């Protein structure tokens, strides 16, 4: 099967190492891994959101999570945040179960897909709230916030009510709030929606910076070019299963396709559907 | 632009009502299964008819009860008193119900941009205005059918057709006044004042003040009437006409007009009362019309008014190190939000309304332990509900708190602190003032003790409710069972405290309060 050929087992244990060596290697690997999902299943009633998903996020890597609507991307991110418990399988974030140990979220940054912010607060007041909850040192916070607000172009809007900001500026507020504490793991659900090209570019640079500092970044997106451009690894989800995983080059090479878009359409079974629609459109014209 | 026909207009109003229902159900019951939600929306028309029936029946039965008792009871109850009571009850009920139902519609319309999709359709301005009006008032329409029914029943029971006419006119006047205030407040909410300048802050403060004042207006008037009525009776002698002229002021005039017209012939006073009723009806309609125009402009084009141009900042200043704690973060945020959103501002002002009630009692007599215990018991029961309301007001923003690593006990303590501090901010100065005026410190001791117990009860109640929230919570549901549990928690704190207070006086109250608050903090910090 095409999708099976592309899927790489998340944790391939080699038998050539001895017991002690294997344990040492496992420890080293664990130090390198910030988050791990092992054979995770999640159901919403009779709907299967995730079906045996395994995934590892490593330090110093940006991982792109791709998939059509309803493929389980947001559910996987919420499980990694510990917002819900998997029905089957295990989730470990920074060495702990995030559902049972919510304190681990203090080391994680998160931007949700649907933004619900306090509209009657100003961005500055919202960041103050986040800083208080995260117990940041005032001087570190001040410096970090100044840098992020200037970089993302929110500096002049810091005293306006969030309710008066555009969708793009609200997105900036959420991104800055997720970066204030320099997280070790950053989980972003469609983070670049609504951002103008300049800010999107700056955000990418900030993600690179996070990666260079040794953080893991996982972000879901529909923009395939973006994933192709900035991700070290990509994971394609379809109907709650991982149908492709690896570096962009590996995925392209294994699929023997020219672009990530074609790979995406192939592994999600949408290629035929698109072909039919295009044919109908051309026929109609 | 197309002009809508009547049946199309009604069909569109029906669609918008279903949408309102759907949005409110989604907001209040996020866990509702899709099939149940679809069923509820499908039966929107039946629901509307049933709701209308019960609202109208409730208003009429409540308002007519004094008259029914006066005319059927074997006991001697003066018809004049019954007419006056019934008139005042009806005015209050019609006003309050209309205000609440209209406020609900305008809230949904504003929060979810209910009319925005219509603006892209090829509809005339008049059609859109009509739709906006009907959408805003459709829930209040059941109250609008009660004035003729109430008028007819008053005429029948009092055997005075003109009294019934006056009652009906005042019914409509009350409805229009309530609609006007509700729409004007909705328009006020649509304009957000942004910025940190003194002018912007002043504008926000004024908006909140107007909203809370209007919300409390009828409560204040009805409370004041309790004190004013006997006072007026005493003043009628020495002041004569001046005092009597107060009866011409709405809402007192609504209670007096049927009385003046209950005689067999229409005298000069009766004629004046009838003219006055007509004048109030005209005035209320004019106010309503003006308020609707403001609402229309606000709802169709919600605006953010920036009262200053953004000044380039030199630097961002971090908050004080002392405040960098999660509990204080929640406290500061909630204080700001409650103050800025007029719909929750009442939580900050509610303790003031409560505390004002004890001032005359304390000033009239020396501090009675029984009276103080009763009052403090009320505060201890009310404040946890206020704190829990703050959790409900959090809406769908729990993700922002929990994704930052906030713990549930910190959330609970923060919310409890908000309501307790709002109470303490009034209770302690009022207690101090009363101590200076009466020369006794008992009142201050009781109020300080009640602050501590209210905090303990609030913290326990919010901790209980916080068990049911998580990052994915869209809105906390205050079900009957949870409401009863919160009430139970409040009583568990109130009863021992009241007993000790009554037994040992102010010193005992303080000891009991310190013990309860200390124990609560110990348990909460241990978990």
PDB file of C-alpha atoms in Angstrom, chain A residues 78 81-84 102-103 105-106 108 110-112 114-122 124-126 128-139 141-142 145-146 149-150 155-156 158-161 163-164 174, chain B residues 192-196 204 304 306 308 310-321 323-326 328-330 332-334 336-337 340-341 394 396-407 410 471-472 474:
ATOM      1  CA  UNK A  78      -5.234  19.175  22.045  1.00  0.00           C
ATOM      2  CA  UNK A  81      -1.668  19.929  25.346  1.00  0.00           C
ATOM      3  CA  UNK A  82      -3.430  17.610  27.782  1.00  0.00           C
ATOM      4  CA  UNK A  83      -6.803  19.218  27.149  1.00  0.00           C
ATOM      5  CA  UNK A  84      -8.296  15.755  26.773  1.00  0.00           C
ATOM      6  CA  UNK A 102      -1.166  20.086  33.730  1.00  0.00           C
ATOM      7  CA  UNK A 103       1.826  21.891  35.272  1.00  0.00           C
ATOM      8  CA  UNK A 105       1.904  23.293  30.182  1.00  0.00           C
ATOM      9  CA  UNK A 106       4.035  25.967  31.819  1.00  0.00           C
ATOM     10  CA  UNK A 108       4.610  24.605  26.380  1.00  0.00           C
ATOM     11  CA  UNK A 110      -0.062  26.943  22.354  1.00  0.00           C
ATOM     12  CA  UNK A 111      -2.064  28.831  19.749  1.00  0.00           C
ATOM     13  CA  UNK A 112      -5.527  27.394  19.077  1.00  0.00           C
ATOM     14  CA  UNK A 114     -10.334  29.228  17.063  1.00  0.00           C
ATOM     15  CA  UNK A 115      -9.274  32.320  18.948  1.00  0.00           C
ATOM     16  CA  UNK A 116     -11.368  33.308  21.929  1.00  0.00           C
ATOM     17  CA  UNK A 117      -9.655  36.244  23.627  1.00  0.00           C
ATOM     18  CA  UNK A 118     -10.739  38.707  26.290  1.00  0.00           C
ATOM     19  CA  UNK A 119     -12.105  41.433  24.050  1.00  0.00           C
ATOM     20  CA  UNK A 120     -12.375  44.016  26.819  1.00  0.00           C
ATOM     21  CA  UNK A 121      -8.677  43.750  27.723  1.00  0.00           C
ATOM     22  CA  UNK A 122      -5.847  45.428  25.846  1.00  0.00           C
ATOM     23  CA  UNK A 124      -0.725  44.517  27.123  1.00  0.00           C
ATOM     24  CA  UNK A 125      -3.187  43.579  29.856  1.00  0.00           C
ATOM     25  CA  UNK A 126      -3.663  40.143  28.326  1.00  0.00           C
ATOM     26  CA  UNK A 128       0.343  40.732  31.831  1.00  0.00           C
ATOM     27  CA  UNK A 129      -2.249  38.103  32.754  1.00  0.00           C
ATOM     28  CA  UNK A 130      -0.323  35.369  30.931  1.00  0.00           C
ATOM     29  CA  UNK A 131       2.925  36.526  32.549  1.00  0.00           C
ATOM     30  CA  UNK A 132       1.327  36.408  35.998  1.00  0.00           C
ATOM     31  CA  UNK A 133      -0.065  32.917  35.464  1.00  0.00           C
ATOM     32  CA  UNK A 134       3.305  31.746  34.160  1.00  0.00           C
ATOM     33  CA  UNK A 135       5.089  33.543  37.016  1.00  0.00           C
ATOM     34  CA  UNK A 136       7.602  35.173  34.674  1.00  0.00           C
ATOM     35  CA  UNK A 137      10.362  37.386  36.012  1.00  0.00           C
ATOM     36  CA  UNK A 138       9.300  40.989  35.267  1.00  0.00           C
ATOM     37  CA  UNK A 139      12.582  41.989  33.637  1.00  0.00           C
ATOM     38  CA  UNK A 141       9.020  39.436  30.461  1.00  0.00           C
ATOM     39  CA  UNK A 142       9.486  43.114  29.683  1.00  0.00           C
ATOM     40  CA  UNK A 145       7.429  41.296  25.144  1.00  0.00           C
ATOM     41  CA  UNK A 146       9.100  44.395  23.726  1.00  0.00           C
ATOM     42  CA  UNK A 149       5.552  43.185  19.994  1.00  0.00           C
ATOM     43  CA  UNK A 150       7.959  45.229  17.892  1.00  0.00           C
ATOM     44  CA  UNK A 155       3.721  47.764  19.329  1.00  0.00           C
ATOM     45  CA  UNK A 156       1.346  50.616  18.462  1.00  0.00           C
ATOM     46  CA  UNK A 158      -0.800  47.536  22.772  1.00  0.00           C
ATOM     47  CA  UNK A 159      -3.274  49.914  24.438  1.00  0.00           C
ATOM     48  CA  UNK A 160      -6.251  49.235  22.177  1.00  0.00           C
ATOM     49  CA  UNK A 161      -8.940  46.825  23.267  1.00  0.00           C
ATOM     50  CA  UNK A 163     -12.099  43.586  20.591  1.00  0.00           C
ATOM     51  CA  UNK A 164     -11.112  46.430  18.305  1.00  0.00           C
ATOM     52  CA  UNK A 174      -2.174  34.736  20.573  1.00  0.00           C
TER      53      UNK A 174
ATOM     54  CA  UNK B 192     -16.474  50.383  22.488  1.00  0.00           C
ATOM     55  CA  UNK B 193     -14.213  53.103  23.734  1.00  0.00           C
ATOM     56  CA  UNK B 194     -10.668  52.104  23.092  1.00  0.00           C
ATOM     57  CA  UNK B 195      -7.540  53.693  24.499  1.00  0.00           C
ATOM     58  CA  UNK B 196      -5.856  54.463  27.801  1.00  0.00           C
ATOM     59  CA  UNK B 204     -15.886  53.752  29.696  1.00  0.00           C
ATOM     60  CA  UNK B 304     -14.969  51.110  17.970  1.00  0.00           C
ATOM     61  CA  UNK B 306     -10.832  55.533  19.494  1.00  0.00           C
ATOM     62  CA  UNK B 308      -7.004  59.305  20.866  1.00  0.00           C
ATOM     63  CA  UNK B 310      -1.909  55.910  19.353  1.00  0.00           C
ATOM     64  CA  UNK B 311       1.224  57.417  20.813  1.00  0.00           C
ATOM     65  CA  UNK B 312       4.477  55.667  20.117  1.00  0.00           C
ATOM     66  CA  UNK B 313       5.594  53.957  23.284  1.00  0.00           C
ATOM     67  CA  UNK B 314       9.031  54.430  24.685  1.00  0.00           C
ATOM     68  CA  UNK B 315       8.982  51.087  26.469  1.00  0.00           C
ATOM     69  CA  UNK B 316       6.674  48.489  27.880  1.00  0.00           C
ATOM     70  CA  UNK B 317       6.671  48.300  31.594  1.00  0.00           C
ATOM     71  CA  UNK B 318       6.223  44.956  33.305  1.00  0.00           C
ATOM     72  CA  UNK B 319       3.816  44.779  36.247  1.00  0.00           C
ATOM     73  CA  UNK B 320       5.172  44.910  39.757  1.00  0.00           C
ATOM     74  CA  UNK B 321       6.977  41.795  40.948  1.00  0.00           C
ATOM     75  CA  UNK B 323       1.608  41.023  41.464  1.00  0.00           C
ATOM     76  CA  UNK B 324       3.267  38.310  39.386  1.00  0.00           C
ATOM     77  CA  UNK B 325       1.104  35.577  40.842  1.00  0.00           C
ATOM     78  CA  UNK B 326      -1.612  33.589  39.094  1.00  0.00           C
ATOM     79  CA  UNK B 328      -3.607  38.089  41.454  1.00  0.00           C
ATOM     80  CA  UNK B 329      -3.558  37.796  37.674  1.00  0.00           C
ATOM     81  CA  UNK B 330      -7.110  36.419  37.732  1.00  0.00           C
ATOM     82  CA  UNK B 332      -6.811  41.981  38.236  1.00  0.00           C
ATOM     83  CA  UNK B 333      -8.171  40.649  34.964  1.00  0.00           C
ATOM     84  CA  UNK B 334     -11.651  40.030  36.388  1.00  0.00           C
ATOM     85  CA  UNK B 336     -10.947  45.084  34.748  1.00  0.00           C
ATOM     86  CA  UNK B 337     -13.345  42.949  32.734  1.00  0.00           C
ATOM     87  CA  UNK B 340     -15.438  47.392  31.465  1.00  0.00           C
ATOM     88  CA  UNK B 341     -18.247  45.086  30.459  1.00  0.00           C
ATOM     89  CA  UNK B 394     -15.372  33.314  31.501  1.00  0.00           C
ATOM     90  CA  UNK B 396     -15.045  30.020  26.068  1.00  0.00           C
ATOM     91  CA  UNK B 397     -11.779  31.576  27.205  1.00  0.00           C
ATOM     92  CA  UNK B 398     -10.657  28.919  29.665  1.00  0.00           C
ATOM     93  CA  UNK B 399      -8.116  27.707  27.118  1.00  0.00           C
ATOM     94  CA  UNK B 400      -6.127  30.923  27.568  1.00  0.00           C
ATOM     95  CA  UNK B 401      -5.843  30.318  31.307  1.00  0.00           C
ATOM     96  CA  UNK B 402      -5.252  26.580  31.383  1.00  0.00           C
ATOM     97  CA  UNK B 403      -2.862  26.512  28.431  1.00  0.00           C
ATOM     98  CA  UNK B 404      -0.684  28.921  30.421  1.00  0.00           C
ATOM     99  CA  UNK B 405      -0.502  26.425  33.273  1.00  0.00           C
ATOM    100  CA  UNK B 406      -3.132  27.870  35.633  1.00  0.00           C
ATOM    101  CA  UNK B 407      -4.303  25.450  38.300  1.00  0.00           C
ATOM    102  CA  UNK B 410      -5.737  29.310  41.678  1.00  0.00           C
ATOM    103  CA  UNK B 471      -9.487  24.108  28.711  1.00  0.00           C
ATOM    104  CA  UNK B 472     -12.152  22.854  26.316  1.00  0.00           C
ATOM    105  CA  UNK B 474     -17.200  26.574  26.156  1.00  0.00           C
TER     106      UNK B 474
END
